[in-house]
Amino acid sequence: MESSQTALLDKTINQFSEKEKNLVDSNRFVYIFSKAWLYTKLGPEKYRKDDAFNQPPVDFDHEDLEVLANGCRQVLEGVGLTIEKPFTEIDVMGFSALFRLFHFKNIQRKCKHGFIFNGKRGALDSITFQHVIDGSKVVYYNFCEYPSFD
């Protein structure tokens, strides 16, 4: 790991709650963090060129790539390990695409409707992802705010 990556990882983990620190290993946070860091540093084209599964897909448009970039920034901030700090502003499809970027596939989705997060009502997804090579499983959380029709 590059020193700036290690420094950011240490800073991120140091601000974790005990609950989050206990989830770092089982949810492969360091691996996911390193993939997110690399994507953020390289950008989609260079990342794809070196990726075993050619992620992100070449047909992703600007909006799709922005969702991935947003998700990677949130990983670097330590988001997603708990219901107290879920990913936000990423829809269900974008959330799955983010984890495909890290070589995980969605194998189970649980959804709590009417969930309140930061004063906003929406749906909280708890998704179990499985790594496509080693079969390890991780659980991450994503909050989708209900649309406002004002």
Coordinates of N, CA and C in Angstrom, one line a residue:
M1 N 0.8 -1.2 0.0 CA 0.0 0.0 0.0 C 0.9 1.2 0.0
E2 N 0.5 2.2 -0.8 CA 1.2 3.5 -0.8 C 1.0 4.2 0.5
S3 N 2.0 5.0 0.9 CA 2.0 5.6 2.2 C 0.8 6.5 2.4
S4 N 0.4 7.3 1.4 CA -0.7 8.2 1.5 C -2.0 7.4 1.7
Q5 N -2.1 6.3 1.0 CA -3.2 5.4 1.1 C -3.3 4.8 2.6
T6 N -2.2 4.4 3.1 CA -2.1 3.8 4.4 C -2.5 4.9 5.5
A7 N -2.0 6.1 5.3 CA -2.3 7.2 6.2 C -3.8 7.5 6.2
L8 N -4.4 7.5 5.1 CA -5.8 7.8 5.0 C -6.6 6.6 5.6
L9 N -6.2 5.4 5.3 CA -6.9 4.2 5.9 C -6.8 4.2 7.4
D10 N -5.6 4.5 8.0 CA -5.4 4.6 9.4 C -6.3 5.7 10.0
K11 N -6.4 6.9 9.3 CA -7.2 8.0 9.8 C -8.7 7.6 9.8
T12 N -9.1 6.9 8.8 CA -10.5 6.5 8.6 C -10.9 5.5 9.7
I13 N -10.0 4.5 9.9 CA -10.3 3.4 10.9 C -10.3 4.0 12.3
N14 N -9.3 5.0 12.5 CA -9.2 5.6 13.9 C -10.5 6.3 14.3
Q15 N -11.2 6.8 13.3 CA -12.5 7.6 13.7 C -13.7 6.6 13.8
F16 N -13.5 5.3 13.5 CA -14.6 4.4 13.6 C -15.1 4.2 15.0
S17 N -16.3 3.9 15.2 CA -16.9 3.4 16.5 C -16.3 2.0 16.7
E18 N -16.5 1.5 18.0 CA -16.1 0.2 18.3 C -16.8 -0.8 17.4
K19 N -18.1 -0.6 17.2 CA -18.9 -1.5 16.3 C -18.3 -1.6 14.9
E20 N -17.9 -0.4 14.4 CA -17.3 -0.4 13.0 C -16.0 -1.1 13.0
K21 N -15.2 -0.8 14.0 CA -13.9 -1.5 14.1 C -14.0 -3.0 14.2
N22 N -15.0 -3.5 14.8 CA -15.3 -4.9 14.9 C -15.7 -5.5 13.6
L23 N -16.1 -4.7 12.6 CA -16.6 -5.1 11.3 C -15.5 -5.0 10.2
V24 N -14.4 -4.4 10.5 CA -13.4 -4.1 9.5 C -12.9 -5.4 8.8
D25 N -12.6 -6.4 9.6 CA -12.1 -7.7 9.0 C -13.2 -8.5 8.3
S26 N -14.3 -8.7 9.0 CA -15.3 -9.5 8.4 C -16.0 -8.9 7.2
N27 N -15.9 -7.6 7.0 CA -16.5 -7.0 5.9 C -15.4 -6.5 4.9
R28 N -14.2 -7.1 5.0 CA -13.1 -6.9 4.1 C -12.9 -5.4 3.8
F29 N -13.0 -4.5 4.8 CA -12.9 -3.1 4.6 C -11.6 -2.7 4.0
V30 N -10.5 -3.2 4.4 CA -9.2 -2.8 3.9 C -9.1 -3.1 2.4
Y31 N -9.6 -4.2 2.0 CA -9.5 -4.6 0.6 C -10.4 -3.6 -0.2
I32 N -11.6 -3.4 0.3 CA -12.6 -2.5 -0.4 C -12.1 -1.1 -0.5
F33 N -11.5 -0.7 0.7 CA -10.9 0.7 0.8 C -9.8 0.8 -0.3
S34 N -8.9 -0.2 -0.4 CA -7.8 -0.1 -1.3 C -8.3 0.0 -2.8
K35 N -9.3 -0.8 -3.1 CA -9.9 -0.7 -4.4 C -10.5 0.7 -4.7
A36 N -11.3 1.2 -3.7 CA -11.9 2.5 -3.9 C -10.8 3.6 -4.0
W37 N -9.7 3.5 -3.3 CA -8.6 4.4 -3.3 C -8.0 4.4 -4.7
L38 N -7.8 3.2 -5.2 CA -7.2 3.0 -6.5 C -8.1 3.6 -7.6
Y39 N -9.4 3.3 -7.6 CA -10.3 3.9 -8.5 C -10.3 5.4 -8.5
T40 N -10.3 6.0 -7.3 CA -10.3 7.4 -7.2 C -9.0 8.0 -7.7
K41 N -7.9 7.3 -7.5 CA -6.6 7.8 -8.0 C -6.5 7.7 -9.5
L42 N -6.9 6.5 -10.1 CA -6.6 6.2 -11.5 C -7.7 6.8 -12.4
G43 N -9.0 6.8 -12.0 CA -10.1 7.1 -12.8 C -10.6 5.9 -13.5
P44 N -11.7 5.9 -14.2 CA -12.4 4.7 -14.7 C -11.6 4.0 -15.8
E45 N -11.0 4.8 -16.8 CA -10.3 4.2 -17.9 C -9.1 3.4 -17.5
K46 N -8.2 4.0 -16.7 CA -7.0 3.3 -16.2 C -7.3 2.2 -15.3
Y47 N -8.3 2.4 -14.5 CA -8.7 1.3 -13.5 C -9.2 0.1 -14.4
R48 N -10.0 0.3 -15.3 CA -10.6 -0.8 -16.2 C -9.4 -1.5 -16.9
K49 N -8.5 -0.8 -17.4 CA -7.4 -1.4 -18.1 C -6.6 -2.4 -17.3
D50 N -6.5 -2.2 -16.0 CA -5.7 -3.1 -15.1 C -6.6 -4.1 -14.3
D51 N -8.0 -3.9 -14.5 CA -8.9 -4.8 -13.8 C -9.2 -6.1 -14.4
A52 N -9.1 -7.2 -13.6 CA -9.3 -8.5 -14.2 C -10.7 -8.7 -14.8
F53 N -11.7 -8.0 -14.3 CA -13.0 -8.1 -14.8 C -13.5 -6.9 -15.7
N54 N -12.5 -6.1 -16.1 CA -12.8 -4.9 -16.9 C -13.8 -4.0 -16.3
Q55 N -13.7 -3.8 -15.0 CA -14.6 -2.9 -14.4 C -14.0 -1.5 -14.3
P56 N -14.8 -0.4 -14.4 CA -16.2 -0.4 -14.6 C -16.5 -0.7 -16.1
P57 N -17.8 -1.2 -16.4 CA -18.1 -1.5 -17.8 C -17.9 -0.3 -18.7
V58 N -17.4 -0.6 -19.9 CA -17.1 0.4 -20.9 C -18.3 1.2 -21.3
D59 N -19.5 0.6 -21.2 CA -20.7 1.3 -21.6 C -21.3 2.2 -20.5
F60 N -20.7 2.3 -19.4 CA -21.2 3.2 -18.3 C -21.1 4.7 -18.8
D61 N -22.2 5.4 -18.6 CA -22.1 6.8 -19.0 C -21.6 7.7 -17.9
H62 N -21.5 9.0 -18.1 CA -21.0 9.9 -17.1 C -21.7 9.8 -15.8
E63 N -23.0 9.7 -15.8 CA -23.8 9.6 -14.6 C -23.5 8.3 -13.8
D64 N -23.4 7.2 -14.5 CA -23.0 5.9 -13.9 C -21.6 6.0 -13.2
L65 N -20.7 6.7 -13.9 CA -19.3 6.8 -13.4 C -19.3 7.8 -12.2
E66 N -20.2 8.7 -12.2 CA -20.3 9.7 -11.0 C -20.8 8.9 -9.8
V67 N -21.7 8.0 -10.0 CA -22.2 7.2 -8.9 C -21.1 6.4 -8.3
L68 N -20.3 5.8 -9.2 CA -19.1 5.0 -8.7 C -18.1 5.9 -7.9
A69 N -17.8 7.0 -8.5 CA -16.9 8.0 -7.8 C -17.4 8.4 -6.5
N70 N -18.7 8.7 -6.4 CA -19.3 9.1 -5.1 C -19.3 7.9 -4.1
G71 N -19.5 6.7 -4.6 CA -19.5 5.6 -3.7 C -18.0 5.3 -3.2
C72 N -17.1 5.5 -4.1 CA -15.7 5.3 -3.7 C -15.3 6.4 -2.6
R73 N -15.7 7.6 -2.8 CA -15.4 8.7 -1.9 C -16.0 8.3 -0.5
Q74 N -17.2 7.8 -0.5 CA -17.8 7.4 0.7 C -17.1 6.2 1.4
V75 N -16.6 5.3 0.6 CA -15.8 4.2 1.2 C -14.6 4.8 1.9
L76 N -13.9 5.7 1.2 CA -12.7 6.4 1.8 C -13.0 7.1 3.1
E77 N -14.3 7.5 3.3 CA -14.7 8.2 4.5 C -15.2 7.2 5.5
G78 N -15.2 5.9 5.2 CA -15.6 4.9 6.2 C -17.1 4.6 6.3
V79 N -17.8 4.9 5.2 CA -19.3 4.8 5.2 C -19.7 3.4 4.8
G80 N -20.8 2.9 5.4 CA -21.5 1.7 4.8 C -21.4 0.5 5.7
L81 N -20.6 0.5 6.7 CA -20.5 -0.7 7.6 C -21.7 -0.9 8.5
T82 N -22.4 0.2 8.9 CA -23.5 0.1 9.9 C -24.7 0.8 9.4
I83 N -25.8 0.5 10.1 CA -27.1 1.3 9.8 C -27.0 2.7 10.2
E84 N -26.1 3.0 11.2 CA -25.9 4.3 11.7 C -25.1 5.2 10.7
K85 N -24.4 4.6 9.7 CA -23.6 5.4 8.8 C -23.7 4.7 7.4
P86 N -24.9 4.6 6.8 CA -25.0 3.9 5.5 C -24.5 4.8 4.3
F87 N -24.3 4.2 3.2 CA -24.0 4.9 2.0 C -25.3 5.8 1.7
T88 N -25.2 6.9 1.1 CA -26.3 7.7 0.7 C -26.1 8.2 -0.7
E89 N -27.2 8.7 -1.3 CA -27.2 9.3 -2.7 C -26.7 8.3 -3.7
I90 N -26.9 7.0 -3.5 CA -26.6 6.0 -4.4 C -27.8 5.1 -4.5
D91 N -28.4 4.9 -5.7 CA -29.6 4.0 -5.8 C -29.2 2.6 -5.7
V92 N -30.1 1.7 -5.7 CA -29.9 0.3 -5.5 C -29.0 -0.3 -6.6
M93 N -29.3 0.1 -7.9 CA -28.5 -0.3 -9.0 C -27.0 0.2 -8.9
G94 N -26.9 1.5 -8.5 CA -25.6 2.1 -8.3 C -24.8 1.4 -7.2
F95 N -25.5 1.0 -6.1 CA -24.9 0.3 -5.0 C -24.3 -1.0 -5.4
S96 N -25.1 -1.8 -6.2 CA -24.6 -3.0 -6.7 C -23.4 -2.8 -7.7
A97 N -23.5 -1.8 -8.5 CA -22.4 -1.5 -9.5 C -21.1 -1.2 -8.8
L98 N -21.3 -0.4 -7.6 CA -20.1 -0.1 -6.8 C -19.4 -1.3 -6.3
F99 N -20.2 -2.3 -5.9 CA -19.6 -3.5 -5.3 C -19.1 -4.4 -6.4
R100 N -19.7 -4.4 -7.6 CA -19.1 -5.1 -8.8 C -17.7 -4.6 -9.1
L101 N -17.6 -3.3 -8.9 CA -16.3 -2.6 -9.1 C -15.2 -3.3 -8.2
F102 N -15.6 -3.7 -7.1 CA -14.7 -4.4 -6.1 C -14.7 -5.9 -6.2
H103 N -15.4 -6.4 -7.3 CA -15.5 -7.9 -7.6 C -16.4 -8.6 -6.6
F104 N -17.5 -8.0 -6.2 CA -18.5 -8.6 -5.4 C -19.9 -8.7 -6.2
K105 N -20.7 -9.7 -5.9 CA -22.0 -9.7 -6.5 C -23.0 -9.7 -5.4
N106 N -24.2 -9.1 -5.7 CA -25.3 -9.0 -4.7 C -25.9 -10.4 -4.6
I107 N -25.9 -11.0 -3.4 CA -26.6 -12.3 -3.2 C -27.8 -12.3 -2.3
Q108 N -27.9 -11.2 -1.5 CA -29.1 -11.1 -0.7 C -29.4 -9.6 -0.3
R109 N -30.6 -9.2 -0.4 CA -31.0 -7.8 -0.1 C -32.1 -7.8 0.9
K110 N -32.0 -7.1 2.0 CA -33.0 -6.9 2.9 C -33.3 -5.4 2.9
C111 N -34.6 -5.0 3.0 CA -34.9 -3.6 2.9 C -35.9 -3.2 4.0
K112 N -35.6 -2.1 4.7 CA -36.4 -1.5 5.7 C -37.1 -0.3 5.1
H113 N -38.3 -0.3 4.8 CA -39.0 0.8 4.3 C -39.4 1.8 5.4
G114 N -39.5 3.1 5.1 CA -39.9 4.1 6.1 C -38.8 4.3 7.1
F115 N -37.6 4.0 6.8 CA -36.5 4.2 7.7 C -36.2 5.7 7.7
I116 N -35.9 6.3 8.9 CA -35.5 7.7 9.0 C -34.0 7.8 9.2
F117 N -33.3 8.5 8.3 CA -31.9 8.8 8.4 C -31.6 10.2 8.3
N118 N -31.0 10.9 9.2 CA -30.7 12.3 9.2 C -31.9 13.1 8.9
G119 N -33.1 12.7 9.5 CA -34.3 13.4 9.4 C -35.0 13.2 8.0
K120 N -34.5 12.3 7.2 CA -35.1 12.0 5.9 C -35.7 10.6 5.9
R121 N -36.8 10.4 5.3 CA -37.5 9.1 5.2 C -37.1 8.4 3.9
G122 N -36.9 7.1 4.0 CA -36.5 6.4 2.8 C -36.4 4.9 3.1
A123 N -35.6 4.2 2.3 CA -35.5 2.8 2.4 C -34.0 2.5 2.8
L124 N -33.8 1.6 3.8 CA -32.5 1.2 4.1 C -32.2 -0.2 3.6
D125 N -31.3 -0.4 2.7 CA -30.9 -1.7 2.2 C -29.7 -2.2 3.0
S126 N -29.8 -3.5 3.4 CA -28.7 -4.2 3.9 C -28.5 -5.3 2.9
I127 N -27.3 -5.2 2.2 CA -27.0 -6.1 1.1 C -25.8 -7.0 1.4
T128 N -26.0 -8.3 1.3 CA -24.9 -9.2 1.4 C -24.3 -9.4 0.0
F129 N -23.0 -9.1 -0.1 CA -22.3 -9.3 -1.3 C -21.3 -10.5 -1.2
Q130 N -21.1 -11.2 -2.2 CA -20.1 -12.3 -2.2 C -19.0 -12.0 -3.2
H131 N -17.8 -12.2 -2.8 CA -16.6 -12.0 -3.7 C -16.6 -13.1 -4.8
V132 N -16.5 -12.7 -6.0 CA -16.7 -13.6 -7.1 C -15.5 -14.6 -7.3
I133 N -14.4 -14.3 -6.6 CA -13.2 -15.3 -6.7 C -13.2 -16.1 -5.4
D134 N -13.1 -15.5 -4.3 CA -12.8 -16.3 -3.0 C -14.1 -16.7 -2.3
G135 N -15.2 -16.1 -2.7 CA -16.5 -16.5 -2.0 C -16.8 -15.9 -0.7
S136 N -15.9 -15.0 -0.2 CA -16.1 -14.3 1.0 C -17.4 -13.4 0.9
K137 N -18.1 -13.3 2.1 CA -19.3 -12.5 2.1 C -19.1 -11.2 3.0
V138 N -19.7 -10.2 2.6 CA -19.7 -8.9 3.3 C -21.1 -8.3 3.3
V139 N -21.4 -7.5 4.3 CA -22.7 -6.8 4.4 C -22.4 -5.3 4.5
Y140 N -23.1 -4.6 3.6 CA -23.0 -3.1 3.6 C -24.4 -2.6 3.6
Y141 N -24.5 -1.3 4.0 CA -25.8 -0.6 4.1 C -25.9 0.6 3.2
N142 N -27.1 0.8 2.6 CA -27.3 1.9 1.7 C -28.7 2.5 2.0
F143 N -28.7 3.8 2.2 CA -30.0 4.5 2.4 C -30.4 5.2 1.1
C144 N -31.6 5.0 0.7 CA -32.2 5.7 -0.5 C -33.4 6.5 0.0
E145 N -33.2 7.8 -0.1 CA -34.3 8.7 0.4 C -35.4 8.6 -0.6
Y146 N -36.7 8.7 0.0 CA -37.8 8.7 -0.8 C -37.9 10.0 -1.6
P147 N -38.4 10.0 -2.8 CA -38.5 11.2 -3.6 C -39.5 12.2 -3.0
S148 N -39.2 13.4 -3.1 CA -40.1 14.5 -2.7 C -40.9 15.0 -3.9
F149 N -42.2 15.1 -3.7 CA -43.0 15.5 -4.8 C -43.6 17.0 -4.6
D150 N -42.8 17.8 -3.9 CA -43.1 19.1 -3.6 C -43.0 20.0 -4.8

